[in-house]
Amino acid sequence: ETGVTQSPTHLIKTRGQQVTLRCSSQSGHNTVSWYQQALGQGPQFIFQYYREEENGRGNFPPRFSGLQFPNYSSELNVNALELDDSALYLCASSWLGTEGYGYTFGSGTRLTVV
Amino acid sequence: EDKVVQSPLSLVVHEGDTVTLNCSYEVTNFRSLLWYKQEKKAPTFLFMLTSSGIEKKSGRLSSILDKKELFSILNITATQTGDSAVYLCAVGRTSRQLTFGSGTQLTVLP
């Protein structure tokens, strides 16, 4: 049981459209990150939100944007979709344990852009 | 530029074999090294390593970190078909950003 839920599980969009992916993390996990995982690759960091503010961003263009809400839910928005945006999008919440930060991933949203 | 390199990229073994997966890294502001198992979608947590030379064990899986040589290994003994998955190595930074390797695809044949 992951504790992090994402929706939808998969969707198909047309090039040029916009998409919103959603994530709900556990209460108390005040940091959420989004990752893009292309087929056959490891996840790539998109950005991170802490207390509703973006506080870290990977090498992704501004058409990738996000929001975090007070109820620990989060959104990833992608504008002007391109074929290369087809990937599994993973949301992760982080929490501070005794040895450092742990990360719990959701099951992801599989996005196909045609 | 930060990088995490896993080897081998893929591995095919038979049930009962022992496997060793490798992960080397060059990452600024290192905080921890994590191993995940990914079968279909969600990576599931296996280990977090923060100190050199201390082996972590969970059943047939074990892992160790060498912070001087900048690498980690994940061992799986007496492999089972249920171990078939992609194994991901990730380095956690002080910013809490994870940098992943490209993974090792393990296939265990009956």
PDB file of C-alpha atoms in Angstrom:
ATOM      1  CA  GLU A   1       0.000   0.000   0.000  1.00  0.00           C
ATOM      2  CA  THR A   2       1.710   3.100  -1.264  1.00  0.00           C
ATOM      3  CA  GLY A   3       0.003   5.965   0.614  1.00  0.00           C
ATOM      4  CA  VAL A   4       0.426   8.133  -2.473  1.00  0.00           C
ATOM      5  CA  THR A   5      -2.336   8.006  -5.047  1.00  0.00           C
ATOM      6  CA  GLN A   6      -2.260   9.372  -8.573  1.00  0.00           C
ATOM      7  CA  SER A   7      -4.944   9.962 -11.131  1.00  0.00           C
ATOM      8  CA  PRO A   8      -5.704   9.169 -13.822  1.00  0.00           C
ATOM      9  CA  THR A   9      -3.807   5.903 -14.252  1.00  0.00           C
ATOM     10  CA  HIS A  10      -3.411   6.470 -17.947  1.00  0.00           C
ATOM     11  CA  LEU A  11      -4.583   8.849 -20.638  1.00  0.00           C
ATOM     12  CA  ILE A  12      -4.082   9.692 -24.269  1.00  0.00           C
ATOM     13  CA  LYS A  13      -3.721  13.256 -25.512  1.00  0.00           C
ATOM     14  CA  THR A  14      -3.105  14.897 -28.839  1.00  0.00           C
ATOM     15  CA  ARG A  15       0.020  16.937 -29.571  1.00  0.00           C
ATOM     16  CA  GLY A  16      -0.529  20.573 -28.636  1.00  0.00           C
ATOM     17  CA  GLN A  17      -3.124  19.859 -25.948  1.00  0.00           C
ATOM     18  CA  GLN A  18      -2.773  20.517 -22.243  1.00  0.00           C
ATOM     19  CA  VAL A  19      -2.940  17.944 -19.457  1.00  0.00           C
ATOM     20  CA  THR A  20      -3.303  17.978 -15.666  1.00  0.00           C
ATOM     21  CA  LEU A  21      -2.134  15.070 -13.552  1.00  0.00           C
ATOM     22  CA  ARG A  22      -3.057  14.738  -9.892  1.00  0.00           C
ATOM     23  CA  CYS A  23      -1.404  13.335  -6.816  1.00  0.00           C
ATOM     24  CA  SER A  24      -2.562  12.905  -3.244  1.00  0.00           C
ATOM     25  CA  SER A  25       0.075  12.230  -0.636  1.00  0.00           C
ATOM     26  CA  GLN A  26      -0.063  11.303   3.004  1.00  0.00           C
ATOM     27  CA  SER A  27      -0.878  13.780   5.705  1.00  0.00           C
ATOM     28  CA  GLY A  28       2.287  15.251   7.150  1.00  0.00           C
ATOM     29  CA  HIS A  29       4.382  14.652   4.031  1.00  0.00           C
ATOM     30  CA  ASN A  30       4.869  18.284   3.169  1.00  0.00           C
ATOM     31  CA  THR A  31       7.255  17.789   0.259  1.00  0.00           C
ATOM     32  CA  VAL A  32       6.084  16.422  -3.065  1.00  0.00           C
ATOM     33  CA  SER A  33       8.158  15.817  -6.162  1.00  0.00           C
ATOM     34  CA  TRP A  34       7.269  14.892  -9.724  1.00  0.00           C
ATOM     35  CA  TYR A  35       9.325  12.654 -11.980  1.00  0.00           C
ATOM     36  CA  GLN A  36       9.119  11.732 -15.648  1.00  0.00           C
ATOM     37  CA  GLN A  37      10.106   8.196 -16.610  1.00  0.00           C
ATOM     38  CA  ALA A  38      10.521   7.488 -20.300  1.00  0.00           C
ATOM     39  CA  LEU A  39      10.424   3.898 -21.467  1.00  0.00           C
ATOM     40  CA  GLY A  40      13.582   2.040 -20.497  1.00  0.00           C
ATOM     41  CA  GLN A  41      14.954   4.947 -18.472  1.00  0.00           C
ATOM     42  CA  GLY A  42      15.152   5.889 -14.828  1.00  0.00           C
ATOM     43  CA  PRO A  43      12.852   8.617 -13.489  1.00  0.00           C
ATOM     44  CA  GLN A  44      13.974  12.196 -14.172  1.00  0.00           C
ATOM     45  CA  PHE A  45      13.299  14.947 -11.638  1.00  0.00           C
ATOM     46  CA  ILE A  46      10.845  17.579 -12.877  1.00  0.00           C
ATOM     47  CA  PHE A  47      10.291  19.749  -9.805  1.00  0.00           C
ATOM     48  CA  GLN A  48       9.576  19.737  -6.106  1.00  0.00           C
ATOM     49  CA  TYR A  49       7.113  21.588  -3.902  1.00  0.00           C
ATOM     50  CA  TYR A  50       7.463  22.325  -0.231  1.00  0.00           C
ATOM     51  CA  ARG A  51       4.669  24.045   1.690  1.00  0.00           C
ATOM     52  CA  GLU A  52       2.983  25.047  -1.573  1.00  0.00           C
ATOM     53  CA  GLU A  53       6.089  26.691  -3.048  1.00  0.00           C
ATOM     54  CA  GLU A  54       8.321  25.337  -5.806  1.00  0.00           C
ATOM     55  CA  ASN A  55      11.759  24.817  -4.285  1.00  0.00           C
ATOM     56  CA  GLY A  56      13.671  22.871  -6.892  1.00  0.00           C
ATOM     57  CA  ARG A  57      13.423  22.232 -10.602  1.00  0.00           C
ATOM     58  CA  GLY A  58      15.093  19.857 -13.010  1.00  0.00           C
ATOM     59  CA  ASN A  59      15.921  20.416 -16.648  1.00  0.00           C
ATOM     60  CA  PHE A  60      12.348  20.793 -17.892  1.00  0.00           C
ATOM     61  CA  PRO A  61      10.861  23.736 -19.833  1.00  0.00           C
ATOM     62  CA  PRO A  62       8.371  26.185 -18.297  1.00  0.00           C
ATOM     63  CA  ARG A  63       5.433  24.456 -19.988  1.00  0.00           C
ATOM     64  CA  PHE A  64       5.780  21.962 -17.152  1.00  0.00           C
ATOM     65  CA  SER A  65       4.245  23.607 -14.102  1.00  0.00           C
ATOM     66  CA  GLY A  66       2.780  22.516 -10.819  1.00  0.00           C
ATOM     67  CA  LEU A  67       0.785  23.318  -7.752  1.00  0.00           C
ATOM     68  CA  GLN A  68       0.673  21.994  -4.217  1.00  0.00           C
ATOM     69  CA  PHE A  69      -2.370  22.480  -2.019  1.00  0.00           C
ATOM     70  CA  PRO A  70      -2.745  22.714   1.776  1.00  0.00           C
ATOM     71  CA  ASN A  71      -4.372  19.261   1.889  1.00  0.00           C
ATOM     72  CA  TYR A  72      -1.110  17.654   0.599  1.00  0.00           C
ATOM     73  CA  SER A  73      -2.492  17.134  -2.886  1.00  0.00           C
ATOM     74  CA  SER A  74      -0.555  18.287  -5.919  1.00  0.00           C
ATOM     75  CA  GLU A  75      -0.938  18.830  -9.650  1.00  0.00           C
ATOM     76  CA  LEU A  76       1.404  18.610 -12.605  1.00  0.00           C
ATOM     77  CA  ASN A  77       0.342  20.622 -15.639  1.00  0.00           C
ATOM     78  CA  VAL A  78       1.894  20.253 -19.052  1.00  0.00           C
ATOM     79  CA  ASN A  79       1.019  22.701 -21.825  1.00  0.00           C
ATOM     80  CA  ALA A  80       1.562  22.357 -25.571  1.00  0.00           C
ATOM     81  CA  LEU A  81       2.133  18.631 -25.381  1.00  0.00           C
ATOM     82  CA  GLU A  82       4.827  17.115 -27.555  1.00  0.00           C
ATOM     83  CA  LEU A  83       5.265  13.515 -28.647  1.00  0.00           C
ATOM     84  CA  ASP A  84       8.342  13.221 -26.414  1.00  0.00           C
ATOM     85  CA  ASP A  85       6.194  13.977 -23.367  1.00  0.00           C
ATOM     86  CA  SER A  86       4.859  10.426 -23.620  1.00  0.00           C
ATOM     87  CA  ALA A  87       6.057   8.789 -20.412  1.00  0.00           C
ATOM     88  CA  LEU A  88       5.126   7.525 -16.962  1.00  0.00           C
ATOM     89  CA  TYR A  89       4.734  10.437 -14.563  1.00  0.00           C
ATOM     90  CA  LEU A  90       5.457   9.631 -10.947  1.00  0.00           C
ATOM     91  CA  CYS A  91       4.637  11.613  -7.864  1.00  0.00           C
ATOM     92  CA  ALA A  92       6.659  11.107  -4.690  1.00  0.00           C
ATOM     93  CA  SER A  93       6.178  12.420  -1.197  1.00  0.00           C
ATOM     94  CA  SER A  94       9.111  12.647   1.148  1.00  0.00           C
ATOM     95  CA  TRP A  95       9.260  12.383   4.897  1.00  0.00           C
ATOM     96  CA  LEU A  96      12.008  12.665   7.454  1.00  0.00           C
ATOM     97  CA  GLY A  97      12.898   9.372   9.134  1.00  0.00           C
ATOM     98  CA  THR A  98      15.612   8.446  11.590  1.00  0.00           C
ATOM     99  CA  GLU A  99      18.221   7.968   8.852  1.00  0.00           C
ATOM    100  CA  GLY A 100      17.193  10.741   6.538  1.00  0.00           C
ATOM    101  CA  TYR A 101      14.541  11.459   3.974  1.00  0.00           C
ATOM    102  CA  GLY A 102      12.434   8.605   2.695  1.00  0.00           C
ATOM    103  CA  TYR A 103      10.447   8.768  -0.516  1.00  0.00           C
ATOM    104  CA  THR A 104       7.143   7.066  -1.267  1.00  0.00           C
ATOM    105  CA  PHE A 105       6.038   6.865  -4.887  1.00  0.00           C
ATOM    106  CA  GLY A 106       2.598   6.670  -6.370  1.00  0.00           C
ATOM    107  CA  SER A 107       1.693   4.207  -9.100  1.00  0.00           C
ATOM    108  CA  GLY A 108       2.049   6.841 -11.746  1.00  0.00           C
ATOM    109  CA  THR A 109       0.107   8.162 -14.693  1.00  0.00           C
ATOM    110  CA  ARG A 110       0.955   6.760 -18.108  1.00  0.00           C
ATOM    111  CA  LEU A 111       0.638   9.615 -20.622  1.00  0.00           C
ATOM    112  CA  THR A 112       0.599   8.909 -24.329  1.00  0.00           C
ATOM    113  CA  VAL A 113       0.775  11.845 -26.735  1.00  0.00           C
ATOM    114  CA  VAL A 114      -0.294  11.112 -30.301  1.00  0.00           C
TER     115      VAL A 114
ATOM    116  CA  GLU B   1      26.867  17.176 -13.850  1.00  0.00           C
ATOM    117  CA  ASP B   2      25.399  14.680 -11.383  1.00  0.00           C
ATOM    118  CA  LYS B   3      25.196  11.130 -12.622  1.00  0.00           C
ATOM    119  CA  VAL B   4      24.240   7.692 -11.385  1.00  0.00           C
ATOM    120  CA  VAL B   5      25.340   4.678 -13.441  1.00  0.00           C
ATOM    121  CA  GLN B   6      23.955   1.198 -12.989  1.00  0.00           C
ATOM    122  CA  SER B   7      25.351  -2.034 -14.336  1.00  0.00           C
ATOM    123  CA  PRO B   8      24.577  -4.351 -15.882  1.00  0.00           C
ATOM    124  CA  LEU B   9      21.686  -2.856 -17.845  1.00  0.00           C
ATOM    125  CA  SER B  10      20.029  -6.256 -18.011  1.00  0.00           C
ATOM    126  CA  LEU B  11      20.594  -9.660 -16.516  1.00  0.00           C
ATOM    127  CA  VAL B  12      19.008 -13.057 -17.100  1.00  0.00           C
ATOM    128  CA  VAL B  13      19.493 -15.762 -14.481  1.00  0.00           C
ATOM    129  CA  HIS B  14      17.852 -18.971 -13.350  1.00  0.00           C
ATOM    130  CA  GLU B  15      16.005 -19.499 -10.110  1.00  0.00           C
ATOM    131  CA  GLY B  16      18.387 -20.139  -7.250  1.00  0.00           C
ATOM    132  CA  ASP B  17      21.206 -18.048  -8.695  1.00  0.00           C
ATOM    133  CA  THR B  18      22.793 -15.163  -6.785  1.00  0.00           C
ATOM    134  CA  VAL B  19      23.014 -11.774  -8.482  1.00  0.00           C
ATOM    135  CA  THR B  20      24.936  -8.589  -7.764  1.00  0.00           C
ATOM    136  CA  LEU B  21      23.724  -5.269  -9.119  1.00  0.00           C
ATOM    137  CA  ASN B  22      26.048  -2.282  -9.211  1.00  0.00           C
ATOM    138  CA  CYS B  23      25.516   1.427  -8.798  1.00  0.00           C
ATOM    139  CA  SER B  24      28.174   4.127  -9.034  1.00  0.00           C
ATOM    140  CA  TYR B  25      27.533   7.818  -8.537  1.00  0.00           C
ATOM    141  CA  GLU B  26      28.930  11.300  -8.831  1.00  0.00           C
ATOM    142  CA  VAL B  27      26.485  13.592  -7.088  1.00  0.00           C
ATOM    143  CA  THR B  28      26.951  16.858  -5.257  1.00  0.00           C
ATOM    144  CA  ASN B  29      25.485  17.291  -1.788  1.00  0.00           C
ATOM    145  CA  PHE B  30      25.089  13.552  -1.247  1.00  0.00           C
ATOM    146  CA  ARG B  31      22.729  12.584   1.532  1.00  0.00           C
ATOM    147  CA  SER B  32      21.679   8.973   0.927  1.00  0.00           C
ATOM    148  CA  LEU B  33      21.577   6.176  -1.616  1.00  0.00           C
ATOM    149  CA  LEU B  34      18.348   4.315  -2.164  1.00  0.00           C
ATOM    150  CA  TRP B  35      17.392   1.128  -3.952  1.00  0.00           C
ATOM    151  CA  TYR B  36      13.941   0.579  -5.434  1.00  0.00           C
ATOM    152  CA  LYS B  37      12.234  -2.332  -7.164  1.00  0.00           C
ATOM    153  CA  GLN B  38       9.925  -1.431 -10.039  1.00  0.00           C
ATOM    154  CA  GLU B  39       7.693  -4.159 -11.389  1.00  0.00           C
ATOM    155  CA  LYS B  40       5.051  -2.266 -13.287  1.00  0.00           C
ATOM    156  CA  LYS B  41       4.605   1.288 -12.173  1.00  0.00           C
ATOM    157  CA  ALA B  42       5.320   2.413  -8.619  1.00  0.00           C
ATOM    158  CA  PRO B  43       8.943   1.992  -7.502  1.00  0.00           C
ATOM    159  CA  THR B  44       8.828   0.210  -4.167  1.00  0.00           C
ATOM    160  CA  PHE B  45      11.423   1.016  -1.532  1.00  0.00           C
ATOM    161  CA  LEU B  46      14.072  -1.564  -0.690  1.00  0.00           C
ATOM    162  CA  PHE B  47      16.925   0.132   1.177  1.00  0.00           C
ATOM    163  CA  MET B  48      18.277   3.479   2.253  1.00  0.00           C
ATOM    164  CA  LEU B  49      22.015   3.689   2.842  1.00  0.00           C
ATOM    165  CA  THR B  50      23.745   6.623   4.449  1.00  0.00           C
ATOM    166  CA  SER B  51      26.889   5.187   6.027  1.00  0.00           C
ATOM    167  CA  SER B  52      29.777   3.349   4.426  1.00  0.00           C
ATOM    168  CA  GLY B  53      30.417  -0.295   5.153  1.00  0.00           C
ATOM    169  CA  ILE B  54      27.191  -1.065   6.980  1.00  0.00           C
ATOM    170  CA  GLU B  55      25.265  -3.815   5.269  1.00  0.00           C
ATOM    171  CA  LYS B  56      21.509  -3.595   5.171  1.00  0.00           C
ATOM    172  CA  LYS B  57      19.607  -6.884   4.894  1.00  0.00           C
ATOM    173  CA  SER B  58      16.028  -7.805   4.192  1.00  0.00           C
ATOM    174  CA  GLY B  59      15.417 -11.492   3.638  1.00  0.00           C
ATOM    175  CA  ARG B  60      17.366 -12.570   0.572  1.00  0.00           C
ATOM    176  CA  LEU B  61      18.310  -8.999  -0.338  1.00  0.00           C
ATOM    177  CA  SER B  62      21.253  -7.067   1.014  1.00  0.00           C
ATOM    178  CA  SER B  63      23.029  -3.856   0.124  1.00  0.00           C
ATOM    179  CA  ILE B  64      26.130  -1.936   1.087  1.00  0.00           C
ATOM    180  CA  LEU B  65      27.524   1.511   0.368  1.00  0.00           C
ATOM    181  CA  ASP B  66      31.114   2.653  -0.171  1.00  0.00           C
ATOM    182  CA  LYS B  67      31.220   6.454   0.124  1.00  0.00           C
ATOM    183  CA  LYS B  68      34.942   6.595  -0.579  1.00  0.00           C
ATOM    184  CA  GLU B  69      34.724   4.781  -3.902  1.00  0.00           C
ATOM    185  CA  LEU B  70      31.224   6.160  -4.593  1.00  0.00           C
ATOM    186  CA  PHE B  71      29.361   2.966  -5.280  1.00  0.00           C
ATOM    187  CA  SER B  72      26.800   0.587  -3.888  1.00  0.00           C
ATOM    188  CA  ILE B  73      25.851  -3.005  -4.588  1.00  0.00           C
ATOM    189  CA  LEU B  74      22.582  -4.842  -4.221  1.00  0.00           C
ATOM    190  CA  ASN B  75      22.780  -8.592  -3.731  1.00  0.00           C
ATOM    191  CA  ILE B  76      19.938 -11.026  -4.197  1.00  0.00           C
ATOM    192  CA  THR B  77      20.536 -14.629  -3.152  1.00  0.00           C
ATOM    193  CA  ALA B  78      18.481 -17.682  -4.100  1.00  0.00           C
ATOM    194  CA  THR B  79      16.624 -15.694  -6.760  1.00  0.00           C
ATOM    195  CA  GLN B  80      12.966 -16.423  -7.474  1.00  0.00           C
ATOM    196  CA  THR B  81      10.813 -15.605 -10.493  1.00  0.00           C
ATOM    197  CA  GLY B  82       9.093 -12.963  -8.356  1.00  0.00           C
ATOM    198  CA  ASP B  83      12.379 -11.068  -8.208  1.00  0.00           C
ATOM    199  CA  SER B  84      12.037 -10.253 -11.908  1.00  0.00           C
ATOM    200  CA  ALA B  85      11.802  -6.471 -12.115  1.00  0.00           C
ATOM    201  CA  VAL B  86      13.752  -3.319 -12.834  1.00  0.00           C
ATOM    202  CA  TYR B  87      15.993  -2.368  -9.929  1.00  0.00           C
ATOM    203  CA  LEU B  88      16.606   1.350  -9.610  1.00  0.00           C
ATOM    204  CA  CYS B  89      19.397   3.057  -7.729  1.00  0.00           C
ATOM    205  CA  ALA B  90      18.859   6.672  -6.680  1.00  0.00           C
ATOM    206  CA  VAL B  91      20.955   9.201  -4.835  1.00  0.00           C
ATOM    207  CA  GLY B  92      19.213  11.611  -2.496  1.00  0.00           C
ATOM    208  CA  ARG B  93      20.678  15.070  -2.161  1.00  0.00           C
ATOM    209  CA  THR B  94      20.341  17.562   0.633  1.00  0.00           C
ATOM    210  CA  SER B  95      17.724  19.304  -1.493  1.00  0.00           C
ATOM    211  CA  ARG B  96      15.684  16.071  -1.320  1.00  0.00           C
ATOM    212  CA  GLN B  97      15.904  15.713  -5.091  1.00  0.00           C
ATOM    213  CA  LEU B  98      16.532  12.155  -6.254  1.00  0.00           C
ATOM    214  CA  THR B  99      18.889  11.397  -9.131  1.00  0.00           C
ATOM    215  CA  PHE B 100      18.208   7.960 -10.619  1.00  0.00           C
ATOM    216  CA  GLY B 101      20.240   5.566 -12.656  1.00  0.00           C
ATOM    217  CA  SER B 102      18.676   3.974 -15.708  1.00  0.00           C
ATOM    218  CA  GLY B 103      18.005   0.736 -13.860  1.00  0.00           C
ATOM    219  CA  THR B 104      18.928  -2.927 -14.186  1.00  0.00           C
ATOM    220  CA  GLN B 105      16.328  -5.206 -15.768  1.00  0.00           C
ATOM    221  CA  LEU B 106      16.522  -8.539 -13.940  1.00  0.00           C
ATOM    222  CA  THR B 107      14.810 -11.580 -15.418  1.00  0.00           C
ATOM    223  CA  VAL B 108      14.702 -14.772 -13.374  1.00  0.00           C
ATOM    224  CA  LEU B 109      13.817 -17.877 -15.353  1.00  0.00           C
ATOM    225  CA  PRO B 110      12.199 -20.909 -13.702  1.00  0.00           C
TER     226      PRO B 110
END
